[in-house]
Short mmCIF file of the C-alpha atoms (twelve columns), coordinates in Angstrom:
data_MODEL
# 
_entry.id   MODEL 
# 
loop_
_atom_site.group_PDB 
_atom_site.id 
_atom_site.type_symbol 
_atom_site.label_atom_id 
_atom_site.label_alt_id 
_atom_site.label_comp_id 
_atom_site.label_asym_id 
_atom_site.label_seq_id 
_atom_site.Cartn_x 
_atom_site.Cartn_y 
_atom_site.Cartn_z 
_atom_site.pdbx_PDB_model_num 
ATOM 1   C CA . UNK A 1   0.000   0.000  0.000   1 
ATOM 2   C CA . UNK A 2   2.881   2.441  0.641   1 
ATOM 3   C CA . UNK A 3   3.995   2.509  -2.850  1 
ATOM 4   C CA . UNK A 4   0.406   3.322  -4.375  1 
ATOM 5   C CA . UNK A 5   0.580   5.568  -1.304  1 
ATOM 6   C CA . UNK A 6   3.692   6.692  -3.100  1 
ATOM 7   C CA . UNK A 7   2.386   6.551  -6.709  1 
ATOM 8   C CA . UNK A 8   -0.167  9.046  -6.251  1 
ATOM 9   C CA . UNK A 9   1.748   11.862 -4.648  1 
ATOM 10  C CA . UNK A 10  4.225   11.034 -7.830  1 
ATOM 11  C CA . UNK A 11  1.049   11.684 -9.749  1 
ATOM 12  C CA . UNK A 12  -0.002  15.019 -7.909  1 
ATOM 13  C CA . UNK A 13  3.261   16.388 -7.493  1 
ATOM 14  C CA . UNK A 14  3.620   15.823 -10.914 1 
ATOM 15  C CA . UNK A 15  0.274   17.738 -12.527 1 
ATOM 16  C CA . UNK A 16  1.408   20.321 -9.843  1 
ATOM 17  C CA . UNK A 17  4.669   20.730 -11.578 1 
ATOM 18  C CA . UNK A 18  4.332   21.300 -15.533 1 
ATOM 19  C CA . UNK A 19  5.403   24.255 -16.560 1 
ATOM 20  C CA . UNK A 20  2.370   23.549 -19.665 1 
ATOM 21  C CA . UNK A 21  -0.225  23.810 -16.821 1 
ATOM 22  C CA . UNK A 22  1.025   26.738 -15.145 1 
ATOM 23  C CA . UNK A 23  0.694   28.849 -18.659 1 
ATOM 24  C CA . UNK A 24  -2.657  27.411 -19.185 1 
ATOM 25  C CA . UNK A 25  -3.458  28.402 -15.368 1 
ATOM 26  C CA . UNK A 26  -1.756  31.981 -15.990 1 
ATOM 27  C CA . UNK A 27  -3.637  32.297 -19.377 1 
ATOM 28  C CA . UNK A 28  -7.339  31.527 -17.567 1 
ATOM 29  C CA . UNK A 29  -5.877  33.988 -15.132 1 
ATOM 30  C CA . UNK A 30  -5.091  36.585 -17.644 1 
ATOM 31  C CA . UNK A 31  -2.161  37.326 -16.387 1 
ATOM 32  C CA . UNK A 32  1.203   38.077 -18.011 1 
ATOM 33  C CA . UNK A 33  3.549   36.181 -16.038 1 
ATOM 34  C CA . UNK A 34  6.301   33.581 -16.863 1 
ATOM 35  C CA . UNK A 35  5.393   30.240 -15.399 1 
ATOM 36  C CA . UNK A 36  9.102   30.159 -13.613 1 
ATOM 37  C CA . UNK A 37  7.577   33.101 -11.674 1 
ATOM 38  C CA . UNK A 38  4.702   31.210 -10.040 1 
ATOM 39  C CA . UNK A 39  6.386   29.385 -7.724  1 
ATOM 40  C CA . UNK A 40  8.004   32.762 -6.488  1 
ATOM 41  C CA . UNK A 41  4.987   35.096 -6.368  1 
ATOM 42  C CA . UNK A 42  2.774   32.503 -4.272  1 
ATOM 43  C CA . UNK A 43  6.072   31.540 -1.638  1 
ATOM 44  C CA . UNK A 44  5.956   35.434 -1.350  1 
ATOM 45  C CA . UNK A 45  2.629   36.095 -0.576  1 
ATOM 46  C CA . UNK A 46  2.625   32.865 1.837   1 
ATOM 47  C CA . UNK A 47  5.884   34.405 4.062   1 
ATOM 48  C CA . UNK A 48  6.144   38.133 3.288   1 
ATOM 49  C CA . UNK A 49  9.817   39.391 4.069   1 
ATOM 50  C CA . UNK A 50  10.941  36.110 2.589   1 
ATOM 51  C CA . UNK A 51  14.904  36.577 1.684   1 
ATOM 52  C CA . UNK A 52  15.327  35.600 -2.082  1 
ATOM 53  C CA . UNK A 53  18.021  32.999 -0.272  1 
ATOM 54  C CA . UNK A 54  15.290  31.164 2.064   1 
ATOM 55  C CA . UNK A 55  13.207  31.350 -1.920  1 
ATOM 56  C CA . UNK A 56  15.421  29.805 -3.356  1 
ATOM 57  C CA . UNK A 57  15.492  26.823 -0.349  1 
ATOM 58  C CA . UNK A 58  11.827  26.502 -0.858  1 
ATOM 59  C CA . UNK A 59  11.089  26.454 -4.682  1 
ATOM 60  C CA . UNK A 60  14.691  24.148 -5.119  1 
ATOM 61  C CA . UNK A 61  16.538  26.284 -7.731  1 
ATOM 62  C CA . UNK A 62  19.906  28.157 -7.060  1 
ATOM 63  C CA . UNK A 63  20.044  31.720 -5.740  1 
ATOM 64  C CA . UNK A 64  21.116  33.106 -8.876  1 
ATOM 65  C CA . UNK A 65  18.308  32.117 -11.161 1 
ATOM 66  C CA . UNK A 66  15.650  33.190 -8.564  1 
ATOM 67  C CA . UNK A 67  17.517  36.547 -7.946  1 
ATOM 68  C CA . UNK A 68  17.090  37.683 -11.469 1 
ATOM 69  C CA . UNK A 69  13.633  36.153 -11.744 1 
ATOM 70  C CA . UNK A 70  12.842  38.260 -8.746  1 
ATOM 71  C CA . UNK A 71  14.471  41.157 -10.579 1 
ATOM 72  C CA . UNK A 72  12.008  41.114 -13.228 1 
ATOM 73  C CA . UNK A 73  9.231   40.341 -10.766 1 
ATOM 74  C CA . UNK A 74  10.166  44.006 -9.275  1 
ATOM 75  C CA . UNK A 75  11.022  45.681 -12.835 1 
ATOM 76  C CA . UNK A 76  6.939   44.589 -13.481 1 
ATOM 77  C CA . UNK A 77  5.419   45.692 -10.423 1 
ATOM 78  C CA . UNK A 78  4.506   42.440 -8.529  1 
ATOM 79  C CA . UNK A 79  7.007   42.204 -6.122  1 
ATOM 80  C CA . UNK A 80  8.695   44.490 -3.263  1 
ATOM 81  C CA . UNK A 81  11.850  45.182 -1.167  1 
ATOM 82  C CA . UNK A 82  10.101  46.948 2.307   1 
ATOM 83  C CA . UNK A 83  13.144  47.227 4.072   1 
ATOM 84  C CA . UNK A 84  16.631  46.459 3.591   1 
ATOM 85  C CA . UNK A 85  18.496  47.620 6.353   1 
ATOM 86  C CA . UNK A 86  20.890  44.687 5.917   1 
ATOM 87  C CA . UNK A 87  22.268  44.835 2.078   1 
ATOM 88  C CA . UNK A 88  23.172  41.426 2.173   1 
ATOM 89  C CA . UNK A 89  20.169  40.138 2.372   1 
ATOM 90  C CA . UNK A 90  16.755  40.980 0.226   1 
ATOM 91  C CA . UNK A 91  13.444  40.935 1.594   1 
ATOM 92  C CA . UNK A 92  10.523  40.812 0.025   1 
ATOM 93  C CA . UNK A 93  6.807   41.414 -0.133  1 
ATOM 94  C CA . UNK A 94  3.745   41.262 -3.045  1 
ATOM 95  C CA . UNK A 95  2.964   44.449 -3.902  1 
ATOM 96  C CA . UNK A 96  -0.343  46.153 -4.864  1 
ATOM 97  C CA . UNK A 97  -0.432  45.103 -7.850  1 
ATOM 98  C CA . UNK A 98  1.047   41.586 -6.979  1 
ATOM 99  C CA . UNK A 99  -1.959  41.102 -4.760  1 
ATOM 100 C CA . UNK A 100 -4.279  41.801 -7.690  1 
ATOM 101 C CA . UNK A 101 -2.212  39.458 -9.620  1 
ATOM 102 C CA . UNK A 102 -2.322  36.722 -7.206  1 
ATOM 103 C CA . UNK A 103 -5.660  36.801 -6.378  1 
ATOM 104 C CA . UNK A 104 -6.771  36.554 -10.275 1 
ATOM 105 C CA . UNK A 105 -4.323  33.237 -10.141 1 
ATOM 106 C CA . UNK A 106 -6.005  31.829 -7.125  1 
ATOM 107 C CA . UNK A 107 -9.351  32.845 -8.334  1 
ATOM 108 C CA . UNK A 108 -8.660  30.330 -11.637 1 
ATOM 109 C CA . UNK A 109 -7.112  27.829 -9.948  1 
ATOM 110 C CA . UNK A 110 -10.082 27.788 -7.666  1 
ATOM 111 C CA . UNK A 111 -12.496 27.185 -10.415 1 
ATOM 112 C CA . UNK A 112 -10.408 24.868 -12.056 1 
ATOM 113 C CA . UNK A 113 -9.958  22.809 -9.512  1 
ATOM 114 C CA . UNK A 114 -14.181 22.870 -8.641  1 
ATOM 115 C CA . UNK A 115 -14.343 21.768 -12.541 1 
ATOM 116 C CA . UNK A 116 -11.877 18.730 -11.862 1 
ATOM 117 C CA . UNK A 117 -13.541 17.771 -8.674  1 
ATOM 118 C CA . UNK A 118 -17.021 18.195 -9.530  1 
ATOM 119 C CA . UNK A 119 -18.137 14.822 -9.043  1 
ATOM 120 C CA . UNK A 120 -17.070 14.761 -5.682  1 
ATOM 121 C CA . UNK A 121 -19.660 15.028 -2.941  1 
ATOM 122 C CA . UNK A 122 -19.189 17.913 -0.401  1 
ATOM 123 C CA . UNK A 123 -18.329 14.747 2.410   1 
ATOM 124 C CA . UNK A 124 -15.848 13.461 -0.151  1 
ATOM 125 C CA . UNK A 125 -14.334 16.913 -0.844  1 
ATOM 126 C CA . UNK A 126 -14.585 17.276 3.384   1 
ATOM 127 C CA . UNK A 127 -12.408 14.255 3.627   1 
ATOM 128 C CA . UNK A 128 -10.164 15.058 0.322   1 
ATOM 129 C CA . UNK A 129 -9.392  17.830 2.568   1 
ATOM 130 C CA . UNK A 130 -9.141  16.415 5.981   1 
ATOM 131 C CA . UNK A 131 -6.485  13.854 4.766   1 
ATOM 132 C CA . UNK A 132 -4.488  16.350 2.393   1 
ATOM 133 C CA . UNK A 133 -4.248  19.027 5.792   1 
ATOM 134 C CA . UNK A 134 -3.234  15.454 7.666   1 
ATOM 135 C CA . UNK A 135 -0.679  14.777 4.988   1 
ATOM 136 C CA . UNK A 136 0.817   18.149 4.736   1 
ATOM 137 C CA . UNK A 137 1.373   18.349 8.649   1 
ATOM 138 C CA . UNK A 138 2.960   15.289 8.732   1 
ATOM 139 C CA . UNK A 139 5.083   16.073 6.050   1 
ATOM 140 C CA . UNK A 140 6.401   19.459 7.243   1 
ATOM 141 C CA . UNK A 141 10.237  19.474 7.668   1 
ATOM 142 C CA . UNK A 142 10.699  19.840 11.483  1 
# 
């Protein structure tokens, strides 16, 4: 059982990680965004102040890349410095228009995800969400 246990996070991690379905999600969004950025703007709005270093821990790509994707995330608007008293180390926060941004992402997801799971009962999508909050506690690195 642990392996099919196994299998299907494979599976989910997997749809959760194609670049192909992030445009398609950014395109029902209407937002112009490269799908690299994604990960970046959603880590961001999950821990504002972030450091592009503790970023780059999270999304699992060097410092380097996700310093000049951040960058362009500030040259365009949706992203933020607050405060940088210490100039080793970069901060940041969604801005304004990041927020707007966001929430159009979120608000597509949201109804793509209701059009994948519509044949699920509201007790199935209670438990669907019962066992993922389960999962994703248990899994949190301590």
């Amino acid at each position: 059982m642990d392996s099919d246990i196994f299998e299907a996070l494979f599976d989910i991690v997997t749809f959760f990680d194609q670049p192909q379905r992030d445009r398609c999600l950014l395109q029902r969004a209407r937002v112009h965004l490269e799908p690299a950025a994604l990960p970046i703007v959603v880590w961001v709005a999950r821990q504002p102040n972030i450091s592009v270093g503790q970023l780059a821990d999270h999304i699992g790509r060097n410092h380097s890349s996700v310093s000049r994707q951040v960058d362009r995330l500030m040259a365009a608007g949706w992203l933020e410095e607050p405060d940088r008293r210490d100039q080793r180390v970069r901060r940041l926060t969604l801005s304004t228009a990041g927020h707007q941004g966001l929430l159009r992402i979120q608000l597509a997801r949201a109804a793509e995800l209701q059009e994948r799971l519509s044949d699920y009962s509201t007790a199935d999508r209670a438990e669907l969400l019962r066992v993922l909050q389960r999962l994703a506690q248990t899994l949190q690195v301590k």
